[in-house]
CSV table of C-alpha atoms in Angstrom, one decimal:
chain,number,residue,atom,x,y,z
J,1,ILE,CA,6.1,-15.0,-27.8
J,2,THR,CA,9.8,-15.5,-28.0
J,3,THR,CA,10.7,-16.7,-31.5
J,4,GLY,CA,9.7,-16.0,-35.1
J,5,THR,CA,8.8,-12.8,-36.9
J,6,LEU,CA,5.9,-11.8,-34.6
J,7,GLY,CA,8.0,-12.5,-31.5
J,8,ASN,CA,10.8,-10.3,-32.8
J,9,THR,CA,8.4,-7.5,-33.7
J,10,VAL,CA,6.8,-7.6,-30.2
J,11,GLN,CA,10.2,-7.6,-28.5
J,12,ASP,CA,11.5,-4.8,-30.7
J,13,ASN,CA,8.4,-2.7,-29.8
J,14,ILE,CA,8.8,-3.4,-26.1
J,15,THR,CA,12.5,-2.5,-26.2
J,16,ARG,CA,11.7,0.8,-28.0
J,17,LEU,CA,9.0,1.6,-25.5
J,18,GLY,CA,11.2,1.3,-22.5
J,19,THR,CA,9.9,2.4,-19.1
J,20,VAL,CA,6.7,4.4,-19.2
J,21,THR,CA,5.8,6.7,-16.3
J,22,THR,CA,3.6,9.5,-17.9
J,23,GLY,CA,2.3,10.3,-21.3
J,24,THR,CA,-0.3,9.5,-24.0
J,25,PHE,CA,-0.2,6.7,-26.5
J,26,ASN,CA,-2.2,7.1,-29.7
J,27,ASN,CA,-3.7,4.2,-31.6
J,28,VAL,CA,-3.5,1.7,-28.7
J,29,ILE,CA,-6.0,-1.0,-29.6
J,30,GLY,CA,-7.9,1.5,-31.7
J,31,SER,CA,-8.0,4.3,-29.2
J,32,SER,CA,-5.6,6.2,-27.0
J,33,ALA,CA,-4.4,5.6,-23.4
J,34,THR,CA,-3.2,8.3,-21.1
J,35,PHE,CA,-1.0,7.6,-18.1
J,36,PRO,CA,-1.3,10.2,-15.3
J,37,ASN,CA,1.7,11.3,-13.2
J,38,LYS,CA,3.0,8.1,-11.5
J,39,ASP,CA,3.3,9.9,-8.2
J,40,PHE,CA,-0.5,9.8,-7.8
J,41,PHE,CA,-0.8,6.0,-7.7
J,42,VAL,CA,-0.3,3.6,-4.8
J,43,ALA,CA,2.4,5.4,-2.8
J,44,ALA,CA,2.8,2.7,-0.1
J,45,TRP,CA,1.4,-0.6,0.9
J,46,VAL,CA,2.1,-3.2,3.6
J,47,VAL,CA,1.0,-6.7,4.6
J,48,PHE,CA,1.9,-7.4,8.2
J,49,ASN,CA,1.3,-9.9,11.0
J,50,ALA,CA,-0.4,-7.9,13.7
J,51,ASN,CA,0.1,-10.8,16.1
J,52,THR,CA,3.9,-10.7,16.1
J,53,ASP,CA,4.5,-9.0,19.5
J,54,VAL,CA,1.5,-7.9,21.5
J,55,GLY,CA,3.4,-5.5,23.7
J,56,THR,CA,3.0,-1.7,23.4
J,57,ASN,CA,5.5,0.1,21.1
J,58,THR,CA,6.6,-3.1,19.4
J,59,THR,CA,7.5,-3.5,15.8
J,60,GLN,CA,5.3,-5.9,13.9
J,61,THR,CA,6.6,-8.4,11.2
J,62,ARG,CA,6.1,-7.0,7.7
J,63,LEU,CA,5.3,-9.9,5.3
J,64,ASP,CA,5.7,-7.7,2.3
J,65,SER,CA,5.7,-3.9,1.7
J,66,TYR,CA,6.5,-1.0,-0.5
J,67,ASN,CA,7.6,2.4,0.9
J,68,VAL,CA,6.8,1.3,4.5
J,69,SER,CA,9.8,1.3,6.8
J,70,SER,CA,8.0,-0.2,9.9
J,71,VAL,CA,4.6,-0.9,11.5
J,72,VAL,CA,4.6,-0.3,15.3
J,73,ARG,CA,1.9,-1.4,17.7
J,74,THR,CA,0.9,1.5,19.8
J,75,THR,CA,-1.4,-0.3,22.3
J,76,GLY,CA,-1.9,-3.9,23.4
J,77,THR,CA,-4.6,-4.6,20.8
J,78,GLY,CA,-5.5,-3.4,17.3
J,79,LYS,CA,-3.8,0.0,17.0
J,80,PHE,CA,-0.7,0.5,14.8
J,81,LYS,CA,1.4,3.3,13.4
J,82,VAL,CA,2.5,2.8,9.8
J,83,ASN,CA,5.8,4.6,9.0
J,84,PHE,CA,6.7,5.5,5.4
J,85,THR,CA,10.2,5.0,4.0
J,86,ASN,CA,9.8,8.1,1.7
J,87,SER,CA,7.4,10.8,2.9
J,88,MET,CA,4.2,11.7,1.2
J,89,ALA,CA,4.0,15.1,-0.5
J,90,ASN,CA,1.2,16.1,1.9
J,91,THR,CA,-1.4,14.7,4.2
J,92,ASN,CA,-4.2,14.4,1.6
J,93,TYR,CA,-3.9,10.7,0.9
J,94,VAL,CA,-6.3,7.8,1.1
J,95,ILE,CA,-5.9,4.9,3.5
J,96,ILE,CA,-7.5,1.6,2.6
J,97,GLY,CA,-7.2,-1.6,4.7
J,98,SER,CA,-8.5,-5.0,5.3
J,99,ALA,CA,-7.6,-7.9,7.6
J,100,ASN,CA,-8.5,-11.5,8.4
J,101,GLY,CA,-10.5,-11.3,11.6
J,102,SER,CA,-10.9,-13.7,14.5
J,103,GLY,CA,-12.2,-17.1,13.4
J,104,THR,CA,-14.1,-16.9,10.1
J,105,ASN,CA,-15.1,-13.2,10.5
J,106,SER,CA,-13.6,-10.4,8.5
J,107,ALA,CA,-12.0,-7.2,9.8
J,108,ILE,CA,-11.1,-3.8,8.5
J,109,ALA,CA,-8.0,-1.7,8.9
J,110,GLN,CA,-8.9,2.0,9.0
J,111,TYR,CA,-7.4,5.4,9.8
J,112,ASP,CA,-7.4,6.3,13.5
J,113,SER,CA,-6.3,9.8,14.5
J,114,SER,CA,-6.1,8.7,18.2
J,115,VAL,CA,-3.2,6.4,17.2
J,116,HIS,CA,-1.2,8.9,15.2
J,117,SER,CA,-2.3,12.1,13.4
J,118,ILE,CA,-2.1,11.8,9.7
J,119,SER,CA,1.3,13.2,8.6
J,120,ALA,CA,3.6,13.0,5.6
J,121,SER,CA,5.8,10.4,7.3
J,122,ALA,CA,3.2,8.1,9.0
J,123,CYS,CA,-0.4,7.3,9.7
J,124,GLY,CA,-2.3,5.6,12.5
J,125,ILE,CA,-4.6,2.7,11.9
J,126,ARG,CA,-6.9,0.4,13.9
J,127,VAL,CA,-8.1,-3.1,13.1
J,128,ILE,CA,-11.7,-3.7,13.9
J,129,GLY,CA,-13.7,-6.9,13.7
J,130,VAL,CA,-17.3,-7.1,12.5
J,131,SER,CA,-18.5,-6.9,16.1
J,132,GLY,CA,-16.5,-3.7,16.7
J,133,ASP,CA,-13.8,-5.2,18.8
J,134,LEU,CA,-10.1,-4.3,18.2
J,135,GLN,CA,-8.1,-7.2,16.9
J,136,ASN,CA,-4.5,-8.4,16.1
J,137,PRO,CA,-5.0,-10.5,13.0
J,138,THR,CA,-2.2,-12.5,11.4
J,139,TYR,CA,-2.7,-10.8,8.0
J,140,THR,CA,-3.4,-7.0,7.9
J,141,ASN,CA,-3.2,-5.1,4.6
J,142,VAL,CA,-2.9,-1.4,4.2
J,143,ILE,CA,-2.7,0.6,1.0
J,144,ILE,CA,-1.9,4.3,0.8
J,145,ILE,CA,-2.9,6.2,-2.4
J,146,GLY,CA,-1.7,9.7,-2.9
J,147,GLU,CA,1.1,12.0,-4.0
J,148,ARG,CA,4.8,11.3,-3.1
């Protein structure tokens, strides 16, 4: 809505609201909505091509990311270190991942301590196909949820 009385009212309310990071809003659609501390949401995420360079200790192509400075292959197949731009507050964060597997099969990206111990600055992941084999898919997605 960009014109008219309703449009002006909506725009005025949005302008007054500004940027919201924490707090409680009363009477929001007949109830209240509470926003927890913004530092406990998605702290980092990356979509990368795990097939960029199959050599050991090679940087992979990030297709898009937030708070990820690089993804480095640590072995020839399926194992990667995800480096954060801004460190996490601690090592108590969640790692969620998925990938397109070989052919029509799916794959998962999961934490792997043998790649890199979980730390505030990085984590290790491996990409495994449905048959349990390590893979280098063209689209690998990793989400980090925790405190920054």
